[in-house]
Tab-separated table of C-alpha atoms in Angstrom:
chain	number	residue	atom	x	y	z
A	1	GLY	CA	-36.314	-26.910	29.022
A	2	LYS	CA	-35.021	-29.396	32.293
A	3	ALA	CA	-34.309	-25.728	33.946
A	4	ASP	CA	-36.791	-23.740	33.012
A	5	ALA	CA	-39.124	-26.847	34.481
A	6	LEU	CA	-36.911	-26.508	37.598
A	7	ALA	CA	-36.418	-22.640	37.737
A	8	VAL	CA	-40.507	-22.917	37.841
A	9	TYR	CA	-41.173	-25.389	40.321
A	10	CYS	CA	-38.540	-23.284	42.809
A	11	GLN	CA	-40.488	-19.759	41.584
A	12	HIS	CA	-43.692	-21.688	42.959
A	13	HIS	CA	-42.464	-23.483	46.415
A	14	SER	CA	-40.592	-19.255	46.909
A	15	HIS	CA	-44.041	-17.012	45.969
A	16	ARG	CA	-46.115	-20.081	48.010
A	17	LEU	CA	-44.079	-19.329	51.144
A	18	PHE	CA	-43.951	-15.467	51.388
A	19	ARG	CA	-47.336	-15.739	50.756
A	20	TRP	CA	-47.958	-18.155	53.796
A	21	PHE	CA	-45.603	-15.004	55.992
A	22	SER	CA	-47.246	-12.459	54.200
A	23	TYR	CA	-50.720	-14.194	55.679
A	24	MET	CA	-49.030	-15.120	59.005
A	25	ALA	CA	-47.910	-11.806	59.547
A	26	SER	CA	-51.237	-10.008	58.847
A	27	VAL	CA	-52.936	-12.753	60.966
A	28	MET	CA	-50.988	-12.402	63.780
A	29	GLY	CA	-51.032	-8.278	63.768
A	30	LEU	CA	-54.814	-8.542	63.964
A	31	LEU	CA	-55.069	-11.731	66.653
A	32	PHE	CA	-52.601	-8.883	69.064
A	33	LEU	CA	-54.555	-5.814	68.293
A	34	MET	CA	-58.013	-7.473	68.591
A	35	TYR	CA	-56.360	-8.179	72.548
A	36	ALA	CA	-54.891	-4.694	73.375
A	37	LYS	CA	-58.036	-2.310	71.081
A	38	LEU	CA	-61.285	-4.469	71.300
A	39	VAL	CA	-61.629	-7.260	73.291
A	40	PRO	CA	-58.302	-8.429	76.164
A	41	ASN	CA	-59.173	-12.293	75.735
A	42	LYS	CA	-56.657	-14.462	76.418
A	43	THR	CA	-57.659	-16.811	73.055
A	44	PHE	CA	-56.222	-14.104	70.862
A	45	LEU	CA	-53.515	-14.337	72.555
A	46	ILE	CA	-53.228	-17.762	72.908
A	47	GLY	CA	-54.165	-18.123	68.074
A	48	TYR	CA	-51.354	-15.643	68.497
A	49	LEU	CA	-48.855	-17.845	69.954
A	50	VAL	CA	-50.114	-20.368	67.684
A	51	VAL	CA	-49.442	-18.999	64.199
A	52	LEU	CA	-46.313	-17.838	65.405
A	53	LEU	CA	-45.105	-21.195	66.283
A	54	ALA	CA	-46.127	-22.116	63.460
A	55	GLY	CA	-44.367	-19.922	61.067
A	56	LEU	CA	-41.477	-20.309	63.724
A	57	GLY	CA	-41.207	-23.706	62.920
A	58	LEU	CA	-42.240	-23.546	58.515
A	59	PHE	CA	-38.460	-21.761	58.708
A	60	GLN	CA	-36.733	-23.663	60.416
A	61	LEU	CA	-38.255	-26.685	58.305
A	62	THR	CA	-37.750	-24.691	54.595
A	63	LYS	CA	-34.638	-22.523	54.966
A	64	SER	CA	-32.370	-25.375	53.744
A	65	ARG	CA	-34.332	-25.740	50.323
A	66	HIS	CA	-33.130	-22.485	49.031
A	67	TRP	CA	-35.813	-22.439	46.642
A	68	PHE	CA	-35.274	-18.470	45.772
A	69	SER	CA	-32.102	-18.096	45.783
A	70	LYS	CA	-32.494	-21.514	43.538
A	71	HIS	CA	-35.494	-20.321	41.445
A	72	LEU	CA	-33.058	-16.974	40.727
A	73	ALA	CA	-29.862	-19.586	39.814
A	74	TYR	CA	-32.381	-21.691	37.238
A	75	ARG	CA	-33.475	-18.977	35.537
A	76	VAL	CA	-30.621	-17.361	34.575
A	77	LEU	CA	-29.316	-20.833	33.245
A	78	ALA	CA	-32.401	-20.960	30.959
A	79	GLU	CA	-32.516	-17.224	29.773
A	80	THR	CA	-27.998	-17.768	29.223
A	81	MET	CA	-29.255	-21.432	27.677
A	82	ARG	CA	-31.862	-19.652	25.462
A	83	THR	CA	-29.808	-17.125	24.186
A	84	MET	CA	-26.931	-18.847	23.541
A	85	PHE	CA	-28.920	-21.439	21.337
A	86	PHE	CA	-30.301	-18.471	19.103
A	87	LEU	CA	-26.550	-17.051	18.541
A	88	ARG	CA	-25.339	-19.878	17.887
A	89	LEU	CA	-27.723	-20.054	14.420
A	90	THR	CA	-26.168	-16.880	13.253
A	91	ALA	CA	-22.482	-17.004	14.148
A	92	ALA	CA	-23.088	-14.445	16.764
A	93	ASP	CA	-22.156	-16.704	18.926
A	94	ARG	CA	-18.537	-15.869	17.755
A	95	ARG	CA	-18.462	-12.398	19.265
A	96	VAL	CA	-20.523	-12.965	22.653
A	97	SER	CA	-18.767	-15.098	25.850
A	98	ALA	CA	-21.795	-15.870	28.355
A	99	GLU	CA	-18.797	-16.896	31.286
A	100	ASP	CA	-16.720	-13.196	31.627
A	101	LEU	CA	-20.820	-11.536	31.153
A	102	ILE	CA	-21.469	-14.236	33.976
A	103	GLU	CA	-18.189	-12.730	35.759
A	104	LEU	CA	-18.380	-9.441	34.931
A	105	ALA	CA	-21.536	-9.020	36.115
A	106	GLY	CA	-20.906	-10.421	39.553
A	107	ILE	CA	-23.673	-13.086	40.292
A	108	ASP	CA	-21.202	-16.011	39.898
A	109	GLN	CA	-20.231	-14.935	43.837
A	110	PHE	CA	-23.355	-15.335	45.149
A	111	THR	CA	-24.239	-18.380	47.386
A	112	GLY	CA	-25.913	-20.836	44.641
A	113	PHE	CA	-24.723	-19.202	42.130
A	114	SER	CA	-21.436	-20.210	41.492
A	115	TRP	CA	-21.856	-23.768	39.403
A	116	ILE	CA	-23.453	-21.644	36.299
A	117	ILE	CA	-20.141	-20.783	34.904
A	118	ASN	CA	-19.426	-24.860	34.980
A	119	VAL	CA	-23.316	-25.414	34.071
A	120	LEU	CA	-21.918	-23.418	30.351
A	121	LYS	CA	-18.431	-24.060	30.048
A	122	ASN	CA	-20.461	-27.935	29.558
A	123	VAL	CA	-22.524	-27.220	27.293
A	124	ASP	CA	-20.545	-25.967	24.983
A	125	PRO	CA	-21.537	-28.164	20.703
A	126	LEU	CA	-18.330	-30.541	21.370
A	127	THR	CA	-18.855	-31.015	17.384
A	128	ASP	CA	-16.661	-28.614	14.855
A	129	ARG	CA	-19.450	-25.782	13.624
A	130	ALA	CA	-20.571	-26.564	10.191
A	131	MET	CA	-20.531	-24.185	7.622
A	132	GLN	CA	-23.427	-21.895	6.284
A	133	GLY	CA	-24.761	-21.320	3.506
A	134	ARG	CA	-25.648	-18.044	1.998
A	135	THR	CA	-29.188	-19.783	2.175
A	136	GLN	CA	-29.134	-21.295	4.909
A	137	GLN	CA	-28.479	-18.782	6.880
A	138	GLU	CA	-31.188	-15.944	5.984
A	139	LYS	CA	-33.017	-19.414	7.072
A	140	ASN	CA	-31.210	-19.115	10.740
A	141	LEU	CA	-31.930	-15.766	10.936
A	142	GLU	CA	-35.905	-16.013	9.894
A	143	ILE	CA	-36.042	-18.741	12.878
A	144	VAL	CA	-33.847	-16.136	15.484
A	145	HIS	CA	-35.883	-12.769	14.454
A	146	LYS	CA	-39.499	-14.475	14.262
A	147	ILE	CA	-38.690	-17.120	18.034
A	148	TRP	CA	-36.842	-15.072	19.386
A	149	ILE	CA	-36.784	-12.092	19.059
A	150	GLU	CA	-40.707	-11.558	18.267
A	151	GLY	CA	-41.838	-14.241	20.448
A	152	GLN	CA	-39.816	-12.166	23.561
A	153	GLN	CA	-40.526	-8.423	22.931
A	154	SER	CA	-44.673	-10.290	23.027
A	155	TYR	CA	-43.811	-11.516	26.047
A	156	PHE	CA	-41.760	-9.018	27.544
A	157	ARG	CA	-44.809	-6.537	26.092
A	158	ALA	CA	-47.436	-8.695	27.903
A	159	LYS	CA	-46.042	-9.251	31.586
A	160	VAL	CA	-44.774	-4.922	31.505
A	161	ALA	CA	-48.561	-4.446	30.753
A	162	GLN	CA	-49.388	-6.944	33.290
A	163	LEU	CA	-46.976	-5.404	35.609
A	164	GLU	CA	-48.447	-2.195	34.938
A	165	ARG	CA	-52.098	-2.438	36.052
A	166	THR	CA	-51.393	-4.770	38.627
A	167	HIS	CA	-48.507	-1.938	40.482
A	168	HIS	CA	-51.737	0.669	39.513
A	169	ARG	CA	-54.271	-1.310	41.444
A	170	LEU	CA	-51.632	-1.411	43.877
A	171	GLU	CA	-51.221	2.211	44.592
A	172	LEU	CA	-54.555	2.694	44.833
A	173	LEU	CA	-55.336	0.441	47.403
A	174	LYS	CA	-52.400	2.481	49.090
A	175	SER	CA	-53.705	5.277	48.254
A	176	GLY	CA	-57.271	4.223	49.304
A	177	LEU	CA	-55.657	3.332	52.531
A	178	LEU	CA	-53.696	5.902	53.784
A	179	ALA	CA	-57.123	8.465	53.067
A	180	ALA	CA	-59.042	6.040	55.182
A	181	LEU	CA	-56.198	6.502	58.500
A	182	ALA	CA	-56.916	9.538	57.625
A	183	LEU	CA	-60.558	9.889	58.230
A	184	ILE	CA	-60.070	8.081	61.025
A	185	THR	CA	-57.894	10.302	63.041
A	186	ILE	CA	-60.412	13.265	61.725
A	187	THR	CA	-62.736	11.525	63.346
A	188	LEU	CA	-61.392	10.710	66.952
A	189	VAL	CA	-59.829	14.351	66.639
A	190	MET	CA	-63.203	15.799	66.167
A	191	PHE	CA	-65.484	13.160	68.095
A	192	SER	CA	-63.782	11.659	70.795
A	193	HIS	CA	-66.063	12.185	73.594
A	194	ASP	CA	-68.930	10.580	71.779
A	195	LEU	CA	-67.935	8.052	70.073
A	196	GLY	CA	-65.903	6.965	73.609
A	197	THR	CA	-69.761	7.035	74.627
A	198	HIS	CA	-71.459	4.570	72.309
A	199	LEU	CA	-70.419	0.780	73.559
A	200	PHE	CA	-70.927	-2.319	71.312
A	201	GLU	CA	-72.570	-5.010	72.994
A	202	ALA	CA	-69.253	-6.836	72.417
A	203	GLY	CA	-68.176	-4.538	74.735
A	204	PHE	CA	-65.388	-1.741	73.409
A	205	SER	CA	-66.497	1.533	71.979
A	206	ALA	CA	-66.727	2.585	68.775
A	207	LYS	CA	-63.758	5.019	69.767
A	208	ASP	CA	-62.042	1.616	70.744
A	209	PHE	CA	-63.438	0.075	67.337
A	210	LEU	CA	-61.513	3.467	65.145
A	211	MET	CA	-58.172	3.240	67.698
A	212	PHE	CA	-57.959	-1.177	66.508
A	213	LEU	CA	-58.294	-0.002	62.814
A	214	MET	CA	-55.434	2.786	62.541
A	215	GLY	CA	-53.210	-0.395	63.885
A	216	LEU	CA	-53.951	-3.143	61.587
A	217	LEU	CA	-54.459	-0.458	58.311
A	218	PRO	CA	-50.420	0.832	58.777
A	219	VAL	CA	-49.668	-3.184	60.212
A	220	TRP	CA	-51.080	-4.668	56.825
A	221	LEU	CA	-49.493	-1.858	54.846
A	222	GLY	CA	-46.343	-2.216	55.902
A	223	ILE	CA	-45.861	-6.536	55.608
A	224	TRP	CA	-48.062	-5.600	51.897
A	225	GLU	CA	-45.588	-3.525	51.462
A	226	ILE	CA	-42.378	-6.283	52.614
A	227	TYR	CA	-44.094	-9.001	50.747
A	228	GLN	CA	-43.929	-6.508	46.826
A	229	GLY	CA	-39.795	-5.472	48.009
A	230	LYS	CA	-38.983	-9.902	48.750
A	231	MET	CA	-41.017	-10.874	45.133
A	232	ALA	CA	-39.541	-7.221	44.521
A	233	THR	CA	-42.541	-6.251	41.449
A	234	ARG	CA	-40.720	-2.715	41.383
A	235	GLU	CA	-37.838	-4.856	40.081
A	236	LEU	CA	-38.576	-6.933	37.849
A	237	LEU	CA	-40.882	-4.476	36.684
A	238	TRP	CA	-37.835	-2.292	35.642
A	239	GLN	CA	-36.066	-5.548	33.920
A	240	TYR	CA	-38.849	-5.848	31.644
A	241	ARG	CA	-39.513	-2.663	30.799
A	242	ASN	CA	-35.552	-2.851	29.523
A	243	LEU	CA	-35.309	-5.967	27.560
A	244	LEU	CA	-38.954	-4.467	25.767
A	245	SER	CA	-36.721	-1.722	24.335
A	246	HIS	CA	-33.550	-4.068	23.889
A	247	PHE	CA	-35.920	-7.013	21.484
A	248	SER	CA	-37.578	-4.132	20.091
A	249	ARG	CA	-34.284	-1.442	19.331
A	250	ALA	CA	-33.287	-4.739	17.442
A	251	LYS	CA	-36.461	-6.130	15.681
A	252	ILE	CA	-36.135	-2.138	14.394
A	253	GLN	CA	-32.364	-2.295	13.573
A	254	LEU	CA	-32.681	-5.513	11.482
A	255	SER	CA	-35.683	-4.581	9.738
A	256	GLN	CA	-33.040	-1.877	8.038
A	257	ALA	CA	-29.418	-3.455	8.001
A	258	ASN	CA	-28.527	-5.618	4.290
A	259	ASP	CA	-25.144	-6.500	5.673
A	260	PRO	CA	-24.352	-9.178	7.536
A	261	ASP	CA	-21.789	-8.374	9.695
A	262	ARG	CA	-24.397	-5.720	10.214
A	263	ARG	CA	-27.309	-8.880	11.091
A	264	MET	CA	-24.369	-9.924	12.837
A	265	THR	CA	-23.187	-7.045	15.214
A	266	ILE	CA	-27.089	-6.220	15.855
A	267	LEU	CA	-28.073	-9.648	17.190
A	268	ALA	CA	-24.669	-10.069	19.500
A	269	ASP	CA	-25.508	-6.641	20.587
A	270	LEU	CA	-29.526	-7.755	21.618
A	271	GLY	CA	-27.481	-11.163	22.647
A	272	ARG	CA	-24.981	-9.536	25.401
A	273	ASP	CA	-27.722	-7.155	26.533
A	274	SER	CA	-30.076	-9.172	27.241
A	275	LEU	CA	-27.512	-12.061	29.079
A	276	MET	CA	-27.310	-8.342	31.270
A	277	GLU	CA	-30.856	-8.370	32.045
């Protein structure tokens, strides 16, 4: 619970920081292009400089917090402890070594992750494992099946659907921006002279305004792509799909398995797959 709360706390701050840097970059692009393409007013340059200095100041203040890496580290710890807890309920943890999987994955080599193995070793139960009767084993298996497998399956199914909807909307937006750029380009090619003679009250022509949009839209699209890359949205969708597949397969296999040893093997395989993800 503590590891999960810390992960959520750091995730909130890292996401907010990424979002604000994206807003700042978008505003800087807007101000610069307004000065360069529409109205050469020094106010826009001053605003550009203010946003730039504010962004640099914010970066200097927050770079030592390492919110994003801490979010990932605490998330790894929380999910590993959750998985090992449910495996221990059915004694399947005897076949799974979280420490070995973490070393195999190599994530303990990243900065800020090396302490995780030490924590996992210290939270292992110190008491001897109590012998479980047949009834208790069945009861524990039912708990694991309902709370862990079905719970995780429902969670990842909802997350996959949510991310797929978001991804679909973003792809439509991207297609719309590209179509707008193509339309603006065609308009400039065909009506460049007429647009250049049509002046607005602010002192710039329709041609200048379209040139401004041609510069601004790709800048905003690029910033959005960088933001999505930082947030690892596509990778997260891929990971959630994999996890949904692992839990769905395990649920089907458990429903068809009657042998206790076979059930333990299924749970151990699920634990390893879940930990590697």
